[in-house]
Coordinates of C-alpha atoms in Angstrom, one line a residue:
M1 CA 22.2 -12.2 -1.9
T2 CA 22.6 -13.2 -5.6
H3 CA 23.1 -17.0 -5.3
C4 CA 20.4 -19.6 -4.9
L5 CA 22.2 -21.4 -2.3
L6 CA 22.8 -18.6 -0.2
R7 CA 19.6 -17.2 -0.6
L8 CA 18.0 -20.7 0.4
F9 CA 20.5 -20.6 3.6
S10 CA 19.4 -17.0 4.5
R11 CA 15.6 -18.2 4.2
A12 CA 16.4 -21.0 6.7
L13 CA 18.3 -18.5 9.1
L14 CA 15.3 -16.1 8.8
A15 CA 12.7 -18.9 9.6
L16 CA 14.7 -19.7 12.9
T17 CA 14.8 -15.8 13.8
V18 CA 11.4 -15.4 13.4
I19 CA 10.7 -18.4 15.9
V20 CA 13.2 -16.9 18.2
S21 CA 12.0 -13.6 18.1
F22 CA 8.2 -14.4 18.1
H23 CA 8.9 -16.3 21.3
I24 CA 10.5 -13.3 22.7
A25 CA 7.2 -11.4 21.9
V26 CA 5.0 -13.8 23.1
S27 CA 6.8 -14.6 26.4
A28 CA 6.8 -10.8 27.2
A29 CA 3.1 -10.2 26.2
E30 CA 1.7 -10.2 29.6
E31 CA 4.2 -7.7 31.2
A32 CA 3.0 -4.9 33.4
P33 CA 3.2 -1.4 31.6
L34 CA 6.3 0.4 32.1
A35 CA 5.9 3.7 34.2
S36 CA 7.1 5.7 31.3
I37 CA 8.6 5.1 27.8
N38 CA 9.7 8.5 25.9
Y39 CA 11.1 8.6 22.2
R40 CA 13.5 11.3 21.1
L41 CA 14.2 11.8 17.6
A42 CA 16.9 14.0 16.4
M43 CA 18.7 14.9 13.0
S44 CA 22.0 16.8 14.0
R45 CA 23.7 16.1 10.5
P46 CA 20.8 15.7 7.6
V47 CA 23.6 15.2 4.9
S48 CA 24.5 11.9 6.5
H49 CA 20.8 10.7 6.3
L50 CA 21.1 9.4 9.8
F51 CA 17.9 9.6 12.3
E52 CA 19.2 9.6 15.7
V53 CA 17.0 7.8 18.0
T54 CA 16.7 7.6 21.8
I55 CA 14.3 5.4 23.9
E56 CA 14.0 6.4 27.6
A57 CA 12.4 3.7 29.5
R58 CA 11.5 3.4 33.2
L59 CA 10.2 0.7 35.1
P60 CA 7.4 0.9 37.7
E61 CA 8.2 0.2 41.4
G62 CA 8.5 -3.3 42.4
S63 CA 9.2 -4.4 38.8
S64 CA 11.2 -7.7 38.9
S65 CA 12.3 -7.4 35.1
D66 CA 16.1 -7.8 34.7
H67 CA 16.4 -6.9 30.9
L68 CA 14.5 -5.1 28.4
D69 CA 14.5 -6.2 24.7
F70 CA 14.3 -3.5 21.9
Q71 CA 13.0 -4.8 18.5
M72 CA 12.9 -3.3 15.0
P73 CA 9.8 -4.3 12.8
R74 CA 10.4 -6.5 9.9
W75 CA 7.7 -4.9 7.7
S76 CA 5.4 -1.8 7.9
P77 CA 1.6 -1.7 8.1
G78 CA 0.0 -1.3 4.6
R79 CA 3.1 -2.7 2.8
Y80 CA 3.2 -6.5 3.4
S81 CA 6.5 -7.7 2.3
I82 CA 9.5 -8.3 4.7
F83 CA 11.6 -5.4 4.4
D84 CA 13.9 -6.0 7.6
F85 CA 14.3 -2.4 8.6
A86 CA 16.9 -3.4 10.9
K87 CA 19.5 -3.3 8.2
N88 CA 19.6 0.3 8.4
V89 CA 20.2 0.4 12.3
Q90 CA 23.8 1.2 13.4
E91 CA 25.7 2.4 16.6
V92 CA 23.4 0.8 19.1
R93 CA 24.3 1.5 22.6
A94 CA 22.7 2.0 26.3
V95 CA 23.2 3.6 29.3
E96 CA 21.9 3.2 33.1
G97 CA 19.2 5.8 33.9
I98 CA 17.5 8.7 32.1
C99 CA 19.7 11.9 31.4
P100 CA 17.5 14.8 30.2
P101 CA 18.8 16.9 27.1
G102 CA 21.3 19.4 28.3
A103 CA 21.6 18.0 31.7
R104 CA 24.9 17.2 33.2
C105 CA 25.1 13.4 34.0
V106 CA 27.5 10.7 33.0
P107 CA 25.5 7.6 33.2
A108 CA 26.9 4.1 33.3
A109 CA 27.0 2.3 29.9
R110 CA 25.1 -1.0 29.9
D111 CA 25.8 -4.0 27.8
V112 CA 23.7 -4.4 24.7
T113 CA 23.5 -8.1 23.3
R114 CA 22.1 -8.4 19.9
L115 CA 19.9 -11.6 20.1
D116 CA 19.0 -12.0 16.6
D117 CA 18.8 -9.6 13.3
Q118 CA 16.0 -7.6 14.8
T119 CA 16.2 -7.5 18.5
W120 CA 18.9 -6.2 20.9
R121 CA 18.9 -7.0 24.8
V122 CA 19.7 -4.5 27.6
Q123 CA 20.7 -5.9 31.0
L124 CA 19.2 -3.7 33.7
M125 CA 21.5 -4.8 36.6
G126 CA 19.2 -3.7 39.2
S127 CA 18.3 -0.3 37.8
R128 CA 14.8 0.5 37.0
S129 CA 15.3 3.0 34.0
V130 CA 17.6 2.8 31.0
T131 CA 18.2 4.9 27.9
F132 CA 18.7 3.1 24.7
M133 CA 20.2 4.9 21.6
Y134 CA 20.6 3.9 17.9
K135 CA 21.1 5.6 14.4
V136 CA 19.0 4.9 11.4
F137 CA 19.9 5.5 7.9
G138 CA 17.0 6.8 5.7
D139 CA 17.5 8.1 2.0
D140 CA 14.4 6.7 0.5
L141 CA 11.3 9.0 0.0
S142 CA 8.5 6.6 0.0
G143 CA 5.6 5.5 2.1
T144 CA 7.4 2.5 3.6
F145 CA 11.0 3.9 4.2
S146 CA 12.2 7.4 5.4
Q147 CA 14.3 9.8 4.0
L148 CA 16.5 12.6 5.8
D149 CA 18.7 14.9 3.6
A150 CA 19.5 18.7 3.3
R151 CA 16.0 19.4 2.0
H152 CA 13.8 17.8 4.6
A153 CA 13.2 14.8 6.6
N154 CA 10.2 12.4 6.0
F155 CA 9.7 9.2 7.9
N156 CA 7.5 6.2 8.3
G157 CA 7.6 5.3 12.0
A158 CA 8.2 1.5 11.2
S159 CA 11.5 2.1 9.3
V160 CA 12.8 4.3 12.2
F161 CA 11.5 3.3 15.8
M162 CA 12.0 0.1 17.7
Y163 CA 9.6 -0.9 20.2
I164 CA 10.0 -2.5 23.6
V165 CA 9.1 -6.3 23.4
G166 CA 5.8 -6.9 25.3
H167 CA 5.2 -3.2 25.8
K168 CA 3.7 -2.1 22.3
Q169 CA 0.4 -1.4 24.1
D170 CA 2.1 0.8 26.4
P171 CA 1.4 4.7 26.0
L172 CA 4.5 6.7 25.1
K173 CA 5.5 10.2 24.2
L174 CA 7.6 11.5 21.2
T175 CA 9.8 14.5 21.0
I176 CA 11.3 15.9 17.8
Y177 CA 14.4 18.0 17.6
P178 CA 14.6 19.4 14.0
P179 CA 17.3 21.3 12.5
K180 CA 17.1 25.2 13.1
D181 CA 14.1 26.7 11.1
W182 CA 12.6 23.2 10.0
R183 CA 9.0 22.8 10.9
V184 CA 7.1 19.7 12.0
I185 CA 3.6 18.5 10.7
N186 CA 1.9 15.1 10.8
G187 CA -1.6 13.9 11.6
A188 CA -1.2 14.5 15.4
T189 CA -0.2 18.0 15.0
E190 CA -2.5 20.4 17.0
R191 CA -0.3 23.7 16.9
A192 CA 2.2 25.4 14.6
D193 CA 5.4 24.8 16.7
Q194 CA 4.4 21.4 18.2
R195 CA 7.4 19.4 18.7
E196 CA 6.0 16.9 21.6
F197 CA 3.5 14.3 20.9
T198 CA 1.8 11.6 22.9
F199 CA 0.4 8.2 21.7
P200 CA -1.7 5.7 23.5
N201 CA 0.7 2.8 22.2
Y202 CA 3.2 2.1 19.6
D203 CA 0.8 0.8 16.8
I204 CA -0.4 4.5 16.8
L205 CA 3.1 6.0 17.1
I206 CA 4.2 4.5 13.8
D207 CA 0.9 5.0 11.9
T208 CA 1.8 8.9 12.1
P209 CA 4.2 9.7 9.1
T210 CA 5.8 13.0 9.6
E211 CA 7.3 15.8 7.4
I212 CA 10.0 18.0 8.8
A213 CA 11.3 20.8 6.6
P214 CA 11.7 24.7 6.3
D215 CA 9.5 25.0 3.1
W216 CA 6.4 23.0 3.1
T217 CA 3.2 25.0 2.6
L218 CA -0.1 24.5 4.6
D219 CA -3.5 24.9 3.5
E220 CA -6.5 24.1 5.4
F221 CA -10.4 23.5 4.8
K222 CA -13.3 22.4 7.0
V223 CA -16.0 19.7 6.1
D224 CA -18.8 19.1 8.5
G225 CA -16.7 20.5 11.5
K226 CA -13.7 18.7 10.7
T227 CA -10.2 20.2 9.8
Y228 CA -8.4 19.0 6.7
R229 CA -4.8 19.9 6.3
V230 CA -2.9 19.9 3.0
A231 CA 0.8 20.0 3.6
V232 CA 2.5 20.4 0.2
H233 CA 6.4 19.9 -0.2
S234 CA 7.2 20.9 -3.8
F235 CA 10.6 20.1 -5.2
G236 CA 9.6 21.6 -8.5
D237 CA 7.3 24.2 -10.4
E238 CA 3.6 24.4 -9.0
G239 CA 2.6 26.4 -11.8
G240 CA 0.1 28.4 -9.8
K241 CA -2.0 25.1 -9.2
R242 CA -1.8 24.7 -5.3
A243 CA -5.1 26.4 -4.7
A244 CA -7.1 24.2 -7.4
F245 CA -5.3 21.3 -6.0
V246 CA -6.8 21.8 -2.4
R247 CA -10.1 22.7 -3.8
D248 CA -10.3 19.4 -5.5
L249 CA -9.0 17.4 -2.5
E250 CA -12.1 19.2 -0.7
K251 CA -14.6 17.7 -3.3
I252 CA -13.0 14.2 -2.7
V253 CA -13.4 14.5 0.9
R254 CA -17.2 15.7 0.6
A255 CA -17.8 12.9 -1.7
E256 CA -16.3 10.2 0.4
T257 CA -17.8 11.7 3.6
R258 CA -21.2 11.8 1.9
M259 CA -21.0 7.8 1.4
W260 CA -19.6 6.9 4.9
G261 CA -20.9 9.7 7.1
A262 CA -18.6 12.0 9.6
P263 CA -15.4 10.3 10.2
E264 CA -14.6 9.8 13.9
F265 CA -11.3 12.3 14.0
D266 CA -11.1 15.9 14.6
S267 CA -8.5 16.6 12.0
Y268 CA -6.9 15.0 9.0
T269 CA -3.6 15.6 7.2
F270 CA -2.5 15.0 3.5
L271 CA 1.1 14.9 3.4
V272 CA 1.7 15.6 -0.4
H273 CA 5.4 15.4 -1.9
F274 CA 5.9 16.5 -5.7
A275 CA 9.3 14.9 -5.9
A276 CA 10.2 16.0 -9.4
D277 CA 12.8 13.3 -9.8
D278 CA 10.9 10.8 -12.3
R279 CA 11.2 7.8 -9.8
S280 CA 9.6 8.4 -6.6
I281 CA 5.9 7.7 -6.4
D282 CA 4.0 6.0 -3.5
G283 CA 1.0 6.3 -1.3
M284 CA 0.2 5.2 2.2
E285 CA -2.8 5.3 4.3
H286 CA -2.5 6.1 8.0
L287 CA -5.1 6.5 10.8
N288 CA -5.3 10.3 10.6
S289 CA -3.1 11.2 7.7
T290 CA -1.7 10.0 4.4
N291 CA 1.5 10.1 3.1
M292 CA 1.8 10.7 -0.6
I293 CA 4.6 11.1 -3.2
E294 CA 4.5 11.9 -6.7
S295 CA 7.5 11.8 -9.1
G296 CA 6.4 14.8 -11.2
T297 CA 5.4 18.6 -10.4
L298 CA 2.2 20.0 -9.3
A299 CA 2.4 22.2 -12.5
D300 CA 2.1 18.8 -14.7
A301 CA -1.3 18.1 -15.5
S302 CA -0.9 14.2 -15.4
T303 CA 0.7 14.5 -12.0
Y304 CA -2.0 16.6 -10.8
D305 CA -4.5 14.3 -11.9
Q306 CA -2.6 11.3 -10.4
A307 CA -2.1 13.1 -7.1
L308 CA -5.8 13.4 -6.8
E309 CA -6.7 9.9 -7.8
M310 CA -4.2 8.9 -5.1
A311 CA -6.0 10.9 -2.8
A312 CA -9.4 9.5 -3.5
H313 CA -7.9 5.9 -2.8
E314 CA -6.0 6.8 0.5
F315 CA -8.6 8.9 2.0
F316 CA -11.2 6.0 1.5
H317 CA -8.8 3.8 3.8
V318 CA -9.9 6.1 6.6
W319 CA -12.7 3.7 6.9
N320 CA -11.7 0.9 5.0
V321 CA -8.5 -0.8 6.2
K322 CA -7.6 1.6 8.8
R323 CA -10.7 1.2 10.9
L324 CA -13.0 -1.5 9.0
R325 CA -10.0 -4.1 8.9
P326 CA -9.2 -7.6 8.3
V327 CA -8.9 -9.3 11.7
E328 CA -5.3 -9.9 11.0
L329 CA -4.3 -6.2 10.7
G330 CA -3.9 -4.8 13.9
P331 CA -2.2 -5.1 16.6
W332 CA 0.6 -6.2 14.6
D333 CA 3.2 -8.8 14.9
F334 CA 6.5 -7.4 13.3
T335 CA 8.5 -10.5 13.5
R336 CA 6.8 -12.4 10.7
P337 CA 4.7 -11.6 7.6
T338 CA 1.1 -11.0 8.0
S339 CA -1.2 -13.3 6.1
T340 CA -4.8 -12.7 5.6
R341 CA -7.6 -13.2 3.0
G342 CA -9.2 -9.9 3.4
L343 CA -6.9 -7.6 1.4
W344 CA -9.0 -7.8 -1.7
V345 CA -11.8 -6.0 0.3
A346 CA -9.3 -3.7 2.2
E347 CA -7.1 -2.8 -1.1
G348 CA -9.1 -4.1 -4.0
I349 CA -12.4 -2.5 -3.1
T350 CA -10.7 0.6 -2.0
T351 CA -8.8 0.6 -5.7
Y352 CA -12.5 0.5 -7.2
Y353 CA -13.7 3.3 -5.2
G354 CA -10.9 5.6 -5.9
P355 CA -11.8 6.4 -9.3
L356 CA -15.5 6.2 -8.5
M357 CA -15.2 8.9 -6.0
M358 CA -13.2 10.9 -8.5
R359 CA -16.4 10.8 -10.8
R360 CA -18.7 11.3 -7.7
A361 CA -16.6 14.4 -6.9
G362 CA -17.2 15.8 -10.1
I363 CA -13.5 15.8 -11.1
W364 CA -13.7 13.1 -13.6
N365 CA -16.6 12.5 -16.3
D366 CA -18.2 9.3 -17.2
E367 CA -15.8 8.7 -20.3
K368 CA -12.9 8.9 -18.0
L369 CA -14.4 6.5 -15.4
F370 CA -15.5 4.0 -18.0
K371 CA -12.2 4.1 -19.8
T372 CA -10.3 3.3 -16.4
F373 CA -12.8 0.6 -15.4
G374 CA -12.2 -1.0 -18.7
A375 CA -8.4 -0.7 -18.4
V376 CA -8.5 -2.8 -15.2
I377 CA -10.8 -5.3 -16.4
N378 CA -8.5 -5.7 -19.7
G379 CA -5.4 -6.0 -17.4
I380 CA -7.0 -8.8 -15.4
E381 CA -8.8 -10.8 -18.2
T382 CA -5.5 -10.8 -20.2
R383 CA -3.3 -12.3 -17.4
P384 CA -3.1 -15.9 -17.3
G385 CA -3.0 -15.9 -13.3
A386 CA -6.7 -14.5 -13.3
R387 CA -8.0 -18.1 -14.1
L388 CA -5.4 -19.6 -11.7
M389 CA -5.4 -17.5 -8.5
S390 CA -8.8 -16.3 -6.4
A391 CA -9.1 -12.9 -5.1
E392 CA -8.8 -14.5 -1.5
E393 CA -5.5 -16.3 -2.6
S394 CA -4.0 -13.2 -4.3
S395 CA -4.5 -11.5 -0.7
L396 CA -2.6 -14.4 0.7
I397 CA 0.3 -14.1 -1.2
A398 CA 0.8 -10.2 -0.6
P399 CA 4.2 -10.9 0.9
F400 CA 5.7 -12.1 -2.3
V401 CA 4.4 -9.4 -4.2
D402 CA 4.1 -6.3 -2.3
G403 CA 7.2 -4.6 -3.1
G404 CA 9.7 -6.4 -1.2
E405 CA 13.4 -7.0 -2.6
D406 CA 13.5 -10.3 -4.2
V407 CA 16.1 -10.9 -6.8
Q408 CA 14.8 -14.5 -7.5
R409 CA 13.1 -15.1 -10.9
T410 CA 9.7 -16.5 -10.3
N411 CA 6.7 -17.4 -12.4
L412 CA 4.5 -15.1 -10.7
S413 CA 3.6 -13.0 -13.6
N414 CA 2.0 -15.8 -15.2
S415 CA 0.7 -17.8 -11.9
S416 CA -0.6 -15.1 -9.8
V417 CA -2.8 -12.0 -10.0
N418 CA -2.9 -8.8 -8.0
Y419 CA -5.1 -8.2 -5.1
Y420 CA -5.6 -4.7 -5.8
Y421 CA -7.0 -5.2 -9.4
K422 CA -8.6 -8.7 -8.8
G423 CA -10.5 -7.1 -5.9
E424 CA -11.4 -4.0 -8.1
V425 CA -13.0 -6.2 -10.8
V426 CA -14.9 -8.1 -8.1
A427 CA -16.1 -4.9 -6.6
I428 CA -17.4 -3.5 -9.9
V429 CA -19.2 -6.4 -10.7
L430 CA -20.6 -7.0 -7.1
D431 CA -21.9 -3.4 -6.6
L432 CA -23.6 -3.4 -10.1
W433 CA -24.9 -6.9 -9.4
L434 CA -26.4 -5.6 -6.2
R435 CA -27.8 -2.5 -7.5
G436 CA -29.4 -4.4 -10.4
K437 CA -30.8 -7.1 -8.4
T438 CA -32.4 -5.0 -5.8
R439 CA -33.4 -2.2 -8.5
G440 CA -31.3 0.1 -6.5
R441 CA -32.4 -0.7 -3.2
A442 CA -29.0 -2.0 -2.2
S443 CA -25.4 -1.5 -3.4
L444 CA -21.8 -2.0 -2.2
D445 CA -21.9 1.3 -0.3
D446 CA -24.5 -0.2 1.9
V447 CA -22.5 -3.4 2.5
L448 CA -19.4 -1.4 3.8
R449 CA -21.5 1.0 5.8
R450 CA -23.0 -2.0 7.4
M451 CA -19.7 -3.6 8.0
Y452 CA -18.2 -0.4 9.5
E453 CA -21.2 0.1 11.8
E454 CA -21.5 -3.6 13.0
L455 CA -18.0 -4.6 13.2
Y456 CA -16.1 -1.3 14.2
L457 CA -18.3 1.1 15.8
K458 CA -20.6 -1.3 17.6
S459 CA -18.5 -4.5 18.2
P460 CA -16.9 -4.9 21.6
K461 CA -13.3 -3.7 21.7
A462 CA -11.2 -6.8 21.0
T463 CA -7.5 -5.5 21.3
Y464 CA -5.9 -2.7 22.8
Y465 CA -5.3 -1.2 19.4
L466 CA -8.6 0.2 18.2
K467 CA -12.1 -0.2 19.0
G468 CA -14.3 -2.9 17.5
R469 CA -12.9 -6.0 15.8
G470 CA -11.4 -7.1 12.6
F471 CA -13.6 -8.8 10.0
T472 CA -13.5 -12.3 8.6
S473 CA -14.0 -13.7 5.0
E474 CA -17.2 -15.2 6.7
D475 CA -18.2 -11.8 7.9
V476 CA -18.1 -10.2 4.4
E477 CA -20.0 -13.0 2.9
R478 CA -22.7 -12.9 5.6
I479 CA -23.1 -9.1 5.5
T480 CA -23.4 -9.0 2.0
S481 CA -26.0 -11.6 2.0
E482 CA -28.1 -9.7 4.5
V483 CA -27.8 -6.2 2.3
A484 CA -28.8 -8.2 -0.8
G485 CA -31.7 -9.8 0.8
T486 CA -30.4 -13.3 -0.8
D487 CA -28.0 -15.7 -0.1
M488 CA -24.6 -14.8 -1.7
S489 CA -22.5 -17.8 -1.0
D490 CA -22.6 -19.0 -4.5
F491 CA -21.2 -15.6 -5.8
F492 CA -18.5 -15.7 -3.2
K493 CA -17.8 -19.5 -3.9
R494 CA -17.3 -18.8 -7.6
Y495 CA -15.7 -15.3 -7.9
V496 CA -14.1 -14.6 -4.4
R497 CA -13.0 -18.0 -3.5
G498 CA -13.0 -19.4 -7.2
V499 CA -11.4 -18.3 -10.3
E500 CA -14.5 -18.1 -12.7
E501 CA -14.9 -15.2 -14.8
P502 CA -17.0 -12.6 -13.1
P503 CA -20.5 -12.1 -14.5
Y504 CA -19.5 -8.9 -16.4
D505 CA -22.3 -8.6 -19.0
E506 CA -25.1 -9.2 -16.4
A507 CA -23.7 -6.8 -13.9
L508 CA -22.9 -4.1 -16.5
K509 CA -26.3 -4.1 -18.3
S510 CA -28.0 -3.2 -15.2
V511 CA -26.5 0.4 -15.5
G512 CA -26.6 0.4 -19.4
L513 CA -23.1 -0.5 -20.1
K514 CA -21.4 -3.5 -21.9
L515 CA -18.1 -5.1 -22.0
V516 CA -16.6 -4.9 -25.7
R517 CA -14.5 -7.9 -26.1
E518 CA -12.3 -7.5 -29.4
L519 CA -9.9 -9.7 -31.1
S520 CA -6.6 -8.6 -32.1
R521 CA -5.6 -8.9 -35.6
N522 CA -2.1 -9.4 -35.1
P523 CA -0.4 -12.7 -34.9
T524 CA 0.2 -14.1 -31.5
V525 CA 3.8 -13.8 -29.9
G526 CA 3.4 -14.4 -26.0
V527 CA 5.9 -11.9 -24.5
L528 CA 5.3 -8.7 -22.7
S529 CA 8.1 -6.1 -22.6
D530 CA 10.0 -5.3 -19.6
F531 CA 8.1 -2.2 -17.5
E532 CA 11.2 -0.6 -16.4
E533 CA 12.9 -0.6 -20.0
Q534 CA 11.7 2.2 -22.1
T535 CA 14.1 1.9 -25.2
S536 CA 15.1 -1.7 -26.1
M537 CA 12.7 -4.6 -26.8
K538 CA 13.6 -6.2 -23.4
V539 CA 11.3 -9.6 -22.5
G540 CA 9.7 -9.0 -19.2
V541 CA 7.1 -11.8 -19.3
V542 CA 6.8 -15.1 -21.5
R543 CA 3.3 -16.7 -21.5
P544 CA 2.9 -20.1 -21.1
N545 CA 2.2 -22.5 -24.1
S546 CA 2.8 -19.6 -26.3
P547 CA 5.1 -19.2 -29.5
A548 CA 7.7 -17.5 -27.3
E549 CA 8.1 -20.0 -25.1
D550 CA 8.2 -22.7 -27.7
A551 CA 10.9 -20.7 -29.5
G552 CA 13.0 -20.6 -26.2
L553 CA 12.5 -17.0 -25.3
K554 CA 13.3 -16.0 -21.8
K555 CA 12.8 -13.1 -19.5
G556 CA 15.6 -10.6 -19.8
D557 CA 16.2 -11.2 -23.2
I558 CA 16.4 -8.2 -25.6
I559 CA 15.1 -8.7 -29.2
L560 CA 17.2 -6.9 -31.6
T561 CA 15.6 -8.0 -34.8
V562 CA 12.4 -9.5 -36.2
G563 CA 13.1 -10.9 -39.7
E564 CA 15.5 -8.3 -41.1
T565 CA 14.2 -5.3 -39.1
K566 CA 15.8 -3.9 -36.1
V567 CA 13.1 -3.3 -33.4
T568 CA 12.7 -1.2 -30.1
R569 CA 10.1 -1.3 -27.5
Q570 CA 8.0 1.0 -29.6
T571 CA 8.3 -0.9 -33.0
F572 CA 7.9 -4.5 -32.0
V573 CA 4.1 -4.8 -32.2
P574 CA 4.1 -2.8 -35.8
T575 CA 6.8 -5.2 -36.7
I576 CA 5.2 -8.3 -35.9
A577 CA 1.8 -7.1 -37.4
L578 CA 3.6 -7.2 -40.9
F579 CA 3.5 -11.2 -40.7
K580 CA 1.0 -13.6 -40.8
P581 CA -0.2 -16.4 -38.4
N582 CA 2.1 -19.7 -38.8
D583 CA 4.9 -17.7 -40.4
D584 CA 8.3 -18.9 -39.2
V585 CA 10.2 -15.6 -38.2
P586 CA 13.9 -15.3 -37.4
L587 CA 14.8 -13.5 -34.4
T588 CA 18.1 -11.8 -33.2
V589 CA 18.5 -12.1 -29.5
K590 CA 20.8 -10.7 -27.0
R591 CA 21.1 -12.9 -23.7
D592 CA 23.7 -11.9 -21.5
R593 CA 27.0 -12.0 -23.5
D594 CA 25.6 -13.9 -26.3
T595 CA 23.7 -13.3 -29.4
L596 CA 21.5 -15.7 -30.4
K597 CA 19.6 -16.7 -33.5
L598 CA 16.1 -17.9 -33.0
T599 CA 12.9 -18.9 -34.9
I600 CA 9.6 -18.2 -33.8
K601 CA 6.4 -19.6 -35.4
L602 CA 3.7 -17.0 -35.1
G603 CA 0.4 -18.2 -33.6
A604 CA -3.2 -17.3 -34.8
P605 CA -4.7 -14.0 -33.2
G606 CA -5.9 -15.0 -29.9
N607 CA -5.2 -11.8 -27.8
Y608 CA -8.5 -10.0 -26.7
T609 CA -8.8 -6.5 -25.4
Y610 CA -11.7 -5.1 -23.2
R611 CA -13.3 -1.9 -22.9
L612 CA -16.6 -0.6 -21.6
E613 CA -19.1 1.3 -23.7
E614 CA -22.5 2.7 -23.2
M615 CA -25.5 0.8 -24.4
K616 CA -27.3 2.7 -27.0
D617 CA -30.6 1.2 -26.0
A618 CA -30.4 1.5 -22.2
T619 CA -33.8 1.9 -20.6
P620 CA -34.7 4.7 -18.3
E621 CA -34.6 2.2 -15.4
M622 CA -30.6 1.4 -16.3
R623 CA -30.0 5.1 -16.8
A624 CA -31.4 5.8 -13.6
L625 CA -29.6 3.2 -11.8
R626 CA -26.3 4.5 -13.5
A627 CA -26.8 8.0 -12.4
A628 CA -27.4 6.9 -8.8
W629 CA -24.2 5.0 -8.9
L630 CA -22.4 7.7 -10.2
K631 CA -23.6 10.7 -8.4

């Protein structure tokens, strides 16, 4: 979809499809459970990248249903954009009855009607059982999609498995048929040779990413009686670092369980892929596991550290988002995007705790942590959208910015802010503000533990999905006020629902830190380079009301020369620094097939950088609060 009119037309069709599909889901929601639902997953020819899925459904005695609808999710939990997984589905068919593998039977074919882009209907014609079959193409190693090739299979359930409309809440069984000598591992694995798994409902089935390959390695450790498995699939050199990596993962687990208390599972699985391809990187949280992909190799020091930081983030999700969750997150409606104000809590607060847990685990030192937090504050405060969009609103627009394919040019880089990092800076300030105001008697740790206990562990079960209920924005504000011992409504009004700059100075001072704001000496231009272009000076963002905007620069332009000097991405800023504010500087710009001559009038220095520093005159009380925060 490359043309605007086609895209608008497609959106109109999508809206209609969503209405039709949602009507199907709602109308069938009260159906009695099916007698049995069995999924079979085969991969007879891995080089084809085609997963072969079979769903066997048997209706109970006396059922009056004359059809079953099979539906592919539009999106996946943990990744909120619309991905339309149905685009990878092919060769759909159905037969009457159930024919066990290896049995000699010739079942009658059943007509399959595609109702919309994600739904297929099978007429039962008086039968109480049906076998539904299809193939799914998968060649994308990520937390959202799935990959099958000659090396391995790695799948995210939402991108592979359809559900039976009206029966997502029914228990089911999954049987996997791997290629010879390939082994299966996931968060539900209980024994080495296991290929059959049972799940209480579809939502739990797709919350169980799975790795199938002949050559992954498995290490285990125990913490407080719980078993933690580390399945590593390395596509490159490990450099003898796997044992140390597992030991560091154990440090992270111990640090996070010290804060939260014992998790409710018996075992947890880290699925870790070192892809060695310089492009694949992702992490996705799941109920009893995480699926992590790093683009480098375990032997690489930076990849090693990044994998641990990713693990600290994803494991924190065991509590925050997988169990303590916004009310909209589970059970799921896969026919339309999910909209919630709570992602700044679910993802933003988790993004804060990932680095903090690296410090509490003893893997990072203070300097590394402060540098990381300073960088995220710098990233937020130098983005125009930080003063235009609140933490709650940034949560609501997740379907626009969370990795979905969208070729339309937008102004989101100037008008929006990322809920991960907006939530992280709010969490930094909120945690330190609470510690300072209560002299260490309360913290964000206490707020999260109280929410987890009250809303997840002790609240009546609201749906079939999990125990407890999801939280609302009002719950977060109320419980924070109770823990703080004071009314926090003004804080939430100004910094969570509002767009005021958080009170960094007051919060940081409580632990003997300060935020240093440093004005750049370079003239202002008002462009950011394209993140994906490493060589040429390709314009990725043009800031509003900037010299670049006044000069007519656009996203996608490639700046060839500044004055008489040829520039690259690396030399652009040093070249600009040779000029003075108000200088009229000629630019040569490549735009599509044209080469343009533009002139930019450089602005006065107006860009700040932000970093954290320790206060030299910090009091003993401040240092004690800092030690309690970090250790």
